[in-house]
Amino acid sequence: MHMEGYRCLVCDAYVELSHSGMVCPSCGGNLDVVYNYENLKSVIRNELSLHAQRSDIFRYLPLLPVEDASLASPLHVGGTPLYRASRLGRRLDLDRIYIKDDGMNPTSSFKDRAGAIALVKARMSGAKVIAGASTGNAGSSIAGLCASVGQACVVFVPESAPRAKLIQLRSYGARVIAVRGTYDQAYDLCSEVSRRHGWFNRNTGMNPFTREGKKTSSFEMWEQLDNGVPDRVVVSAGDGNIISGIWKGWRDLYRVGLIERLPRIDCIQAAGSAAIVRAIEKVRNGHSGSASSILWRDVVIDPVAADTMADSISVDMPRDGMAAVRAVIESGGHAVTVTDEQIRQAQVELAGQGGIFTEPASAAAWAGLAKMAGQGMVRSGETMVCLLTGNGLKDAAKIEPALPALPVVEPDPSAVDPVIRDLL
């Protein structure tokens, strides 16, 4: 294993590998896993070739914080498709758009990447119980992965979580606890209960290993683009952990010498849950120097009262917000917000013109790309990857108001003709 320690994303302190906690002992900030990049430069290609026969995330074992994959779930996590979205791109007058469809993971969510690494780390530590807070996807992910190896799992969810997600989550046999409150309150409750009982806390942001699983999506994009680098990766954000993971993946590839440039990372948030976008705007408005001169410990992310139909990105206080802010600013990406109506329309477009049915939080990324294209913020000729993070069946009811009325006819051919007149 090439992991050698951690670095705090707030105060920049280096933390030794022997640190037993999950946050910075100096300031309480989130930690970023650090590898011995200099050593990796000379061996990375050979070591990657040793695992090239795998098609899941553990094909990238040299760049992961685990010794081997022997404690991993048998479920196939990662290796999701990257589609050239030509028809969708024509609507935006953009000719090099790709869709990375992570709804194809075992529990139909990008969160399986984080859960797969968290599960291995928990089993390595001998944890009796893995706990997590979720609006549905992260909980379903860790519950499904735990079910595949017989690991005890407890998930805290807000009572308002979508019914379809709760059914999926409960079907895996996890202990599910509904909290009368918001996701943020469920998160805090999970963290406190985990601390009291010594459970392995999988919570996004607090657990640095979730970012390590999520970064594997960038490794796959690189391979699927024939070892190429896109100009932009467009990502929706709630807690911020996915966007920070995507940036970490590209930075790791750069640091070990596998790529010579980095993409811009564009952050898309629902207008009703935009703490990260607001923080980015505040930093940019108050700082004229380079990203490297910013004192991140002085940056403040103000909480919001989240209100959006996209439950997976509905967050009052983004728990990995600082890492997400850094990802966008360091990469030179855009930060935009989209309305619920724009998100719903993006769902319709992705399904009707791209053949991909995706949940609202996932469709927000496409809505943001469409908004950026309409405002001239992206150029035709740029290679762009739009990351879709969850299958639409997880919350199918949200798209229905935007769909055409369902015709009902008598079982008579003549009754069908008025309905299909435009096709005749």
Short mmCIF file of C-alpha atoms in Angstrom, two decimals:
data_model
loop_
_atom_site.label_atom_id
_atom_site.label_comp_id
_atom_site.label_asym_id
_atom_site.label_seq_id
_atom_site.Cartn_x
_atom_site.Cartn_y
_atom_site.Cartn_z
CA MET A 1 0.00 0.00 0.00
CA HIS A 2 1.38 3.42 -0.98
CA MET A 3 -0.72 5.48 1.42
CA GLU A 4 1.60 7.39 3.77
CA GLY A 5 -0.62 9.76 5.77
CA TYR A 6 -3.19 12.54 5.57
CA ARG A 7 -3.34 16.28 4.95
CA CYS A 8 -5.98 18.56 6.43
CA LEU A 9 -8.08 20.32 3.81
CA VAL A 10 -8.64 23.30 6.13
CA CYS A 11 -5.40 24.06 7.99
CA ASP A 12 -3.07 22.09 5.66
CA ALA A 13 -1.49 20.20 8.57
CA TYR A 14 0.16 16.87 7.79
CA VAL A 15 -1.24 13.99 9.86
CA GLU A 16 0.64 10.74 10.37
CA LEU A 17 -0.66 7.43 9.06
CA SER A 18 -0.93 6.19 12.64
CA HIS A 19 -3.71 8.72 13.38
CA SER A 20 -6.72 6.73 14.59
CA GLY A 21 -9.36 9.43 14.09
CA MET A 22 -11.10 10.55 10.94
CA VAL A 23 -10.69 14.34 11.18
CA CYS A 24 -7.75 16.67 11.72
CA PRO A 25 -6.52 16.52 15.32
CA SER A 26 -5.48 20.19 15.10
CA CYS A 27 -8.57 21.91 13.74
CA GLY A 28 -11.24 19.24 13.20
CA GLY A 29 -11.17 19.70 9.42
CA ASN A 30 -11.67 16.92 6.90
CA LEU A 31 -8.62 14.88 5.95
CA ASP A 32 -7.32 14.00 2.50
CA VAL A 33 -5.42 10.74 2.02
CA VAL A 34 -1.81 11.26 0.90
CA TYR A 35 0.24 8.73 -1.09
CA ASN A 36 3.94 8.47 -1.78
CA TYR A 37 3.59 10.00 -5.22
CA GLU A 38 7.32 10.13 -5.96
CA ASN A 39 7.70 6.38 -5.47
CA LEU A 40 4.51 5.73 -7.40
CA LYS A 41 5.81 7.58 -10.46
CA SER A 42 8.37 4.87 -11.12
CA VAL A 43 6.13 1.88 -10.49
CA ILE A 44 2.55 2.96 -11.25
CA ARG A 45 2.28 1.51 -14.76
CA ASN A 46 3.71 -1.86 -13.71
CA GLU A 47 1.53 -2.04 -10.62
CA LEU A 48 -1.62 -1.08 -12.52
CA SER A 49 -0.87 -3.83 -15.03
CA LEU A 50 -0.91 -6.40 -12.21
CA HIS A 51 -4.61 -5.69 -11.64
CA ALA A 52 -5.62 -4.93 -15.23
CA GLN A 53 -7.67 -8.12 -15.49
CA ARG A 54 -10.17 -6.67 -13.00
CA SER A 55 -12.94 -4.42 -14.26
CA ASP A 56 -14.10 -3.04 -10.91
CA ILE A 57 -12.61 -0.21 -8.82
CA PHE A 58 -9.93 -2.50 -7.39
CA ARG A 59 -8.11 -2.50 -10.72
CA TYR A 60 -6.67 0.77 -9.32
CA LEU A 61 -5.38 -0.84 -6.13
CA PRO A 62 -1.99 0.99 -6.15
CA LEU A 63 -3.89 4.28 -5.77
CA LEU A 64 -6.27 3.05 -3.07
CA PRO A 65 -5.84 3.06 0.74
CA VAL A 66 -6.18 -0.72 1.11
CA GLU A 67 -3.69 -3.57 0.99
CA ASP A 68 -5.72 -5.89 -1.23
CA ALA A 69 -9.28 -6.67 -2.28
CA SER A 70 -9.70 -9.86 -0.24
CA LEU A 71 -12.13 -8.16 2.18
CA ALA A 72 -14.12 -6.43 -0.54
CA SER A 73 -17.73 -7.14 -1.39
CA PRO A 74 -18.22 -9.66 -4.19
CA LEU A 75 -20.53 -7.12 -5.86
CA HIS A 76 -19.05 -5.49 -8.96
CA VAL A 77 -18.55 -1.81 -8.15
CA GLY A 78 -17.32 0.54 -10.87
CA GLY A 79 -16.59 -0.10 -14.52
CA THR A 80 -19.67 1.96 -15.43
CA PRO A 81 -20.19 3.05 -19.05
CA LEU A 82 -19.15 6.32 -20.64
CA TYR A 83 -21.46 7.26 -23.52
CA ARG A 84 -20.91 9.75 -26.35
CA ALA A 85 -24.08 11.83 -26.06
CA SER A 86 -24.32 13.11 -29.64
CA ARG A 87 -28.08 13.68 -29.76
CA LEU A 88 -28.15 15.48 -26.43
CA GLY A 89 -25.12 17.52 -27.45
CA ARG A 90 -26.75 18.77 -30.64
CA ARG A 91 -29.49 20.43 -28.62
CA LEU A 92 -26.83 22.48 -26.84
CA ASP A 93 -24.67 23.00 -29.96
CA LEU A 94 -21.89 21.06 -28.25
CA ASP A 95 -20.24 18.22 -30.12
CA ARG A 96 -18.04 16.47 -27.57
CA ILE A 97 -20.26 15.61 -24.62
CA TYR A 98 -19.97 12.32 -22.76
CA ILE A 99 -22.25 10.86 -20.11
CA LYS A 100 -20.76 8.80 -17.29
CA ASP A 101 -23.65 6.67 -16.03
CA ASP A 102 -22.96 5.60 -12.45
CA GLY A 103 -26.56 4.54 -11.99
CA MET A 104 -25.26 1.23 -13.36
CA ASN A 105 -23.55 0.32 -10.08
CA PRO A 106 -24.91 -2.59 -7.96
CA THR A 107 -27.34 -0.48 -5.90
CA SER A 108 -27.90 1.93 -8.83
CA SER A 109 -25.84 4.72 -7.30
CA PHE A 110 -22.41 6.35 -7.48
CA LYS A 111 -22.26 5.91 -3.69
CA ASP A 112 -21.26 2.27 -4.16
CA ARG A 113 -17.74 3.48 -4.94
CA ALA A 114 -17.42 5.12 -1.52
CA GLY A 115 -19.14 2.23 0.23
CA ALA A 116 -16.85 -0.36 -1.33
CA ILE A 117 -13.74 1.25 0.15
CA ALA A 118 -15.43 2.04 3.47
CA LEU A 119 -16.47 -1.60 3.81
CA VAL A 120 -12.91 -2.83 3.32
CA LYS A 121 -11.52 -0.31 5.82
CA ALA A 122 -14.19 -1.23 8.36
CA ARG A 123 -13.50 -4.95 8.03
CA MET A 124 -9.75 -4.33 8.28
CA SER A 125 -10.37 -2.53 11.57
CA GLY A 126 -12.53 -5.35 12.92
CA ALA A 127 -15.58 -3.09 13.26
CA LYS A 128 -18.68 -4.81 14.61
CA VAL A 129 -21.10 -2.32 13.02
CA ILE A 130 -20.91 0.12 10.09
CA ALA A 131 -23.17 3.15 10.44
CA GLY A 132 -24.13 5.95 8.09
CA ALA A 133 -26.62 8.75 7.53
CA SER A 134 -28.35 9.11 4.19
CA THR A 135 -31.29 10.43 2.25
CA GLY A 136 -31.34 7.02 0.59
CA ASN A 137 -28.50 6.36 -1.84
CA ALA A 138 -25.52 6.17 0.51
CA GLY A 139 -27.59 4.14 2.94
CA SER A 140 -28.79 1.70 0.29
CA SER A 141 -25.25 1.38 -0.97
CA ILE A 142 -23.61 0.50 2.33
CA ALA A 143 -26.56 -1.72 3.28
CA GLY A 144 -26.32 -3.71 0.04
CA LEU A 145 -22.56 -4.06 0.28
CA CYS A 146 -22.78 -5.13 3.92
CA ALA A 147 -25.49 -7.66 3.06
CA SER A 148 -23.15 -9.29 0.54
CA VAL A 149 -20.60 -10.11 3.26
CA GLY A 150 -22.81 -10.45 6.35
CA GLN A 151 -21.65 -7.22 7.99
CA ALA A 152 -23.96 -5.52 10.53
CA CYS A 153 -25.15 -2.12 9.33
CA VAL A 154 -27.21 0.73 10.81
CA VAL A 155 -28.52 3.58 8.65
CA PHE A 156 -30.08 6.83 9.86
CA VAL A 157 -32.42 8.54 7.39
CA PRO A 158 -34.65 11.62 7.51
CA GLU A 159 -38.26 10.55 7.81
CA SER A 160 -39.00 12.40 4.55
CA ALA A 161 -36.63 10.27 2.42
CA PRO A 162 -38.23 9.00 -0.84
CA ARG A 163 -40.30 5.89 -0.31
CA ALA A 164 -38.63 3.93 -3.12
CA LYS A 165 -35.21 4.51 -1.58
CA LEU A 166 -36.42 3.47 1.85
CA ILE A 167 -37.89 0.26 0.44
CA GLN A 168 -34.60 -0.55 -1.31
CA LEU A 169 -32.63 0.25 1.82
CA ARG A 170 -34.79 -1.86 4.12
CA SER A 171 -34.78 -4.81 1.70
CA TYR A 172 -31.04 -5.31 2.30
CA GLY A 173 -31.70 -6.15 5.93
CA ALA A 174 -29.93 -3.17 7.47
CA ARG A 175 -31.19 -1.67 10.73
CA VAL A 176 -32.88 1.50 9.45
CA ILE A 177 -33.75 4.35 11.83
CA ALA A 178 -35.94 7.20 10.57
CA VAL A 179 -35.24 10.56 12.18
CA ARG A 180 -37.89 13.24 12.65
CA GLY A 181 -35.78 15.97 11.11
CA THR A 182 -33.47 16.85 8.24
CA TYR A 183 -30.60 14.94 6.68
CA ASP A 184 -28.21 17.14 8.65
CA GLN A 185 -29.88 16.11 11.90
CA ALA A 186 -29.71 12.45 10.89
CA TYR A 187 -26.02 12.93 10.09
CA ASP A 188 -25.27 14.45 13.49
CA LEU A 189 -27.25 11.76 15.31
CA CYS A 190 -25.44 8.99 13.43
CA SER A 191 -22.07 10.53 14.25
CA GLU A 192 -22.84 10.78 17.96
CA VAL A 193 -24.25 7.25 18.23
CA SER A 194 -21.24 5.88 16.32
CA ARG A 195 -18.88 7.69 18.68
CA ARG A 196 -20.65 6.33 21.76
CA HIS A 197 -20.62 2.72 20.62
CA GLY A 198 -17.37 2.58 18.69
CA TRP A 199 -19.04 1.89 15.32
CA PHE A 200 -17.29 2.52 12.01
CA ASN A 201 -18.75 5.79 10.73
CA ARG A 202 -19.12 5.77 6.95
CA ASN A 203 -20.49 9.33 6.83
CA THR A 204 -19.49 11.41 3.84
CA GLY A 205 -16.84 14.02 4.51
CA MET A 206 -16.01 12.89 8.01
CA ASN A 207 -14.65 9.62 6.64
CA PRO A 208 -11.69 10.38 4.33
CA PHE A 209 -11.92 6.99 2.64
CA THR A 210 -15.24 7.76 0.96
CA ARG A 211 -13.44 10.28 -1.26
CA GLU A 212 -10.92 7.58 -2.18
CA GLY A 213 -13.68 5.35 -3.54
CA LYS A 214 -15.36 8.16 -5.44
CA LYS A 215 -12.15 9.24 -7.18
CA THR A 216 -12.11 5.95 -9.11
CA SER A 217 -14.73 7.40 -11.44
CA SER A 218 -12.06 9.81 -12.73
CA PHE A 219 -9.64 6.92 -13.29
CA GLU A 220 -12.29 5.21 -15.42
CA MET A 221 -12.99 8.37 -17.42
CA TRP A 222 -9.27 8.60 -18.16
CA GLU A 223 -9.12 5.04 -19.43
CA GLN A 224 -12.41 5.27 -21.34
CA LEU A 225 -11.15 8.39 -23.13
CA ASP A 226 -8.09 6.42 -24.29
CA ASN A 227 -5.90 7.81 -21.51
CA GLY A 228 -7.18 11.27 -22.29
CA VAL A 229 -8.24 14.20 -20.15
CA PRO A 230 -11.55 16.00 -20.71
CA ASP A 231 -11.67 19.79 -20.60
CA ARG A 232 -14.48 19.70 -18.06
CA VAL A 233 -16.23 17.32 -15.71
CA VAL A 234 -19.69 18.50 -14.67
CA VAL A 235 -20.85 17.27 -11.25
CA SER A 236 -23.90 17.95 -9.07
CA ALA A 237 -23.14 18.57 -5.41
CA GLY A 238 -24.83 18.32 -2.04
CA ASP A 239 -22.36 17.40 0.70
CA GLY A 240 -19.54 18.04 -1.76
CA ASN A 241 -17.83 14.67 -1.39
CA ILE A 242 -18.42 13.51 -4.96
CA ILE A 243 -17.00 16.65 -6.51
CA SER A 244 -13.97 16.56 -4.20
CA GLY A 245 -13.50 12.89 -5.07
CA ILE A 246 -13.57 13.56 -8.81
CA TRP A 247 -10.92 16.28 -8.40
CA LYS A 248 -8.81 14.00 -6.19
CA GLY A 249 -8.84 11.32 -8.88
CA TRP A 250 -7.51 13.62 -11.58
CA ARG A 251 -4.92 15.11 -9.23
CA ASP A 252 -3.67 11.63 -8.33
CA LEU A 253 -3.26 10.76 -12.01
CA TYR A 254 -1.34 14.00 -12.50
CA ARG A 255 0.90 13.50 -9.48
CA VAL A 256 2.00 10.04 -10.59
CA GLY A 257 2.72 11.24 -14.12
CA LEU A 258 -0.07 9.49 -16.01
CA ILE A 259 -1.55 12.75 -17.34
CA GLU A 260 0.04 16.11 -18.20
CA ARG A 261 -2.88 18.45 -17.55
CA LEU A 262 -5.97 18.68 -15.35
CA PRO A 263 -9.64 19.22 -16.26
CA ARG A 264 -11.88 21.94 -14.89
CA ILE A 265 -14.46 20.70 -12.39
CA ASP A 266 -17.86 22.40 -12.65
CA CYS A 267 -20.11 22.35 -9.59
CA ILE A 268 -23.89 22.29 -10.02
CA GLN A 269 -26.24 22.78 -7.07
CA ALA A 270 -29.98 23.11 -6.67
CA ALA A 271 -30.90 26.76 -6.14
CA GLY A 272 -32.57 25.79 -2.88
CA SER A 273 -29.45 24.03 -1.55
CA ALA A 274 -26.49 26.07 -2.73
CA ALA A 275 -24.12 26.51 0.20
CA ILE A 276 -21.09 25.43 -1.85
CA VAL A 277 -21.85 27.68 -4.83
CA ARG A 278 -22.36 30.65 -2.52
CA ALA A 279 -19.06 29.97 -0.78
CA ILE A 280 -17.23 29.74 -4.11
CA GLU A 281 -18.72 33.04 -5.23
CA LYS A 282 -17.73 34.67 -1.94
CA VAL A 283 -14.13 33.43 -2.21
CA ARG A 284 -13.80 34.58 -5.81
CA ASN A 285 -15.32 37.98 -5.10
CA GLY A 286 -12.99 38.55 -2.17
CA HIS A 287 -9.76 37.11 -3.54
CA SER A 288 -7.94 38.26 -6.67
CA GLY A 289 -4.84 36.08 -6.33
CA SER A 290 -4.17 32.49 -7.34
CA ALA A 291 -5.84 29.53 -5.63
CA SER A 292 -2.52 28.59 -4.02
CA SER A 293 -2.49 31.87 -2.06
CA ILE A 294 -5.89 31.33 -0.44
CA LEU A 295 -5.87 30.66 3.30
CA TRP A 296 -8.52 27.97 3.42
CA ARG A 297 -8.80 28.09 7.20
CA ASP A 298 -10.25 31.59 6.80
CA VAL A 299 -12.93 30.49 4.31
CA VAL A 300 -16.39 30.17 5.84
CA ILE A 301 -19.22 28.10 4.38
CA ASP A 302 -22.55 29.38 5.61
CA PRO A 303 -25.37 26.85 6.04
CA VAL A 304 -28.66 27.19 4.17
CA ALA A 305 -32.19 26.00 4.82
CA ALA A 306 -32.20 23.42 2.03
CA ASP A 307 -35.36 23.20 -0.05
CA THR A 308 -35.26 21.20 -3.28
CA MET A 309 -37.00 18.19 -4.79
CA ALA A 310 -33.54 16.70 -5.45
CA ASP A 311 -33.29 14.99 -2.08
CA SER A 312 -29.82 13.52 -2.61
CA ILE A 313 -28.30 17.01 -2.85
CA SER A 314 -30.60 18.67 -0.31
CA VAL A 315 -28.14 19.67 2.42
CA ASP A 316 -28.10 22.52 4.93
CA MET A 317 -24.38 22.33 5.72
CA PRO A 318 -22.18 20.48 3.21
CA ARG A 319 -20.00 18.13 5.25
CA ASP A 320 -17.23 18.02 2.66
CA GLY A 321 -17.89 21.56 1.51
CA MET A 322 -14.38 22.93 1.91
CA ALA A 323 -12.92 20.18 -0.27
CA ALA A 324 -15.58 20.89 -2.90
CA VAL A 325 -14.91 24.63 -2.83
CA ARG A 326 -11.22 23.94 -3.25
CA ALA A 327 -11.87 21.53 -6.14
CA VAL A 328 -13.76 24.12 -8.16
CA ILE A 329 -11.45 27.04 -7.43
CA GLU A 330 -8.21 25.10 -7.87
CA SER A 331 -9.42 23.61 -11.16
CA GLY A 332 -10.84 26.87 -12.50
CA GLY A 333 -14.33 25.41 -12.89
CA HIS A 334 -17.72 27.08 -12.86
CA ALA A 335 -20.24 27.03 -10.01
CA VAL A 336 -23.89 27.43 -10.98
CA THR A 337 -27.33 26.79 -9.55
CA VAL A 338 -30.39 25.32 -11.23
CA THR A 339 -34.06 25.41 -10.29
CA ASP A 340 -36.18 22.37 -9.54
CA GLU A 341 -38.03 22.95 -12.79
CA GLN A 342 -34.75 22.93 -14.73
CA ILE A 343 -33.77 19.71 -12.96
CA ARG A 344 -37.08 18.08 -13.86
CA GLN A 345 -36.72 19.17 -17.49
CA ALA A 346 -33.20 17.73 -17.52
CA GLN A 347 -34.62 14.39 -16.39
CA VAL A 348 -37.01 14.45 -19.33
CA GLU A 349 -34.25 15.35 -21.81
CA LEU A 350 -31.82 12.73 -20.57
CA ALA A 351 -34.48 10.04 -20.82
CA GLY A 352 -36.18 11.16 -24.03
CA GLN A 353 -33.08 12.17 -25.99
CA GLY A 354 -30.36 10.12 -24.32
CA GLY A 355 -32.18 6.99 -23.18
CA ILE A 356 -30.94 7.39 -19.59
CA PHE A 357 -33.48 7.59 -16.76
CA THR A 358 -31.82 9.35 -13.85
CA GLU A 359 -32.92 10.72 -10.49
CA PRO A 360 -33.30 14.48 -9.84
CA ALA A 361 -29.98 15.00 -8.03
CA SER A 362 -28.22 13.28 -10.89
CA ALA A 363 -30.11 15.24 -13.57
CA ALA A 364 -29.00 18.48 -11.92
CA ALA A 365 -25.60 18.03 -13.55
CA TRP A 366 -27.17 18.02 -17.02
CA ALA A 367 -29.38 20.96 -16.12
CA GLY A 368 -26.27 22.86 -15.10
CA LEU A 369 -24.43 21.99 -18.29
CA ALA A 370 -27.42 23.17 -20.33
CA LYS A 371 -27.47 26.44 -18.38
CA MET A 372 -23.75 26.98 -18.89
CA ALA A 373 -24.11 26.31 -22.62
CA GLY A 374 -26.99 28.78 -22.86
CA GLN A 375 -24.93 31.47 -21.14
CA GLY A 376 -21.81 30.91 -23.24
CA MET A 377 -19.80 29.55 -20.31
CA VAL A 378 -18.62 26.50 -22.28
CA ARG A 379 -17.36 26.20 -25.86
CA SER A 380 -18.19 23.84 -28.67
CA GLY A 381 -15.12 21.70 -29.19
CA GLU A 382 -14.47 21.26 -25.49
CA THR A 383 -14.57 17.66 -24.32
CA MET A 384 -17.00 17.46 -21.42
CA VAL A 385 -18.07 14.60 -19.17
CA CYS A 386 -21.39 14.95 -17.37
CA LEU A 387 -21.51 12.64 -14.35
CA LEU A 388 -24.87 11.02 -13.62
CA THR A 389 -24.96 9.55 -10.14
CA GLY A 390 -28.22 7.66 -9.61
CA ASN A 391 -30.95 5.72 -11.41
CA GLY A 392 -34.34 7.38 -11.88
CA LEU A 393 -36.25 4.44 -10.42
CA LYS A 394 -35.01 5.51 -7.00
CA ASP A 395 -37.41 8.46 -7.05
CA ALA A 396 -39.59 8.04 -10.15
CA ALA A 397 -42.48 10.14 -8.88
CA LYS A 398 -40.53 13.41 -9.19
CA ILE A 399 -40.46 13.37 -13.00
CA GLU A 400 -44.16 12.63 -13.52
CA PRO A 401 -45.44 16.25 -13.50
CA ALA A 402 -43.25 16.96 -16.55
CA LEU A 403 -44.49 13.99 -18.59
CA PRO A 404 -47.33 14.01 -21.15
CA ALA A 405 -50.72 12.87 -19.96
CA LEU A 406 -51.28 9.13 -20.26
CA PRO A 407 -53.99 8.39 -22.85
CA VAL A 408 -56.48 5.65 -22.01
CA VAL A 409 -58.42 4.08 -24.89
CA GLU A 410 -60.93 1.36 -25.48
CA PRO A 411 -59.54 -1.95 -26.84
CA ASP A 412 -60.50 -0.96 -30.39
CA PRO A 413 -58.01 -0.01 -33.19
CA SER A 414 -60.19 2.92 -34.24
CA ALA A 415 -59.81 4.39 -30.76
CA VAL A 416 -56.03 4.46 -31.19
CA ASP A 417 -55.89 6.55 -34.38
CA PRO A 418 -56.73 9.91 -32.74
CA VAL A 419 -53.96 9.33 -30.23
CA ILE A 420 -51.27 8.55 -32.84
CA ARG A 421 -52.43 11.00 -35.53
CA ASP A 422 -49.02 12.74 -35.60
CA LEU A 423 -47.32 9.44 -36.43
CA LEU A 424 -49.54 8.53 -39.36
#
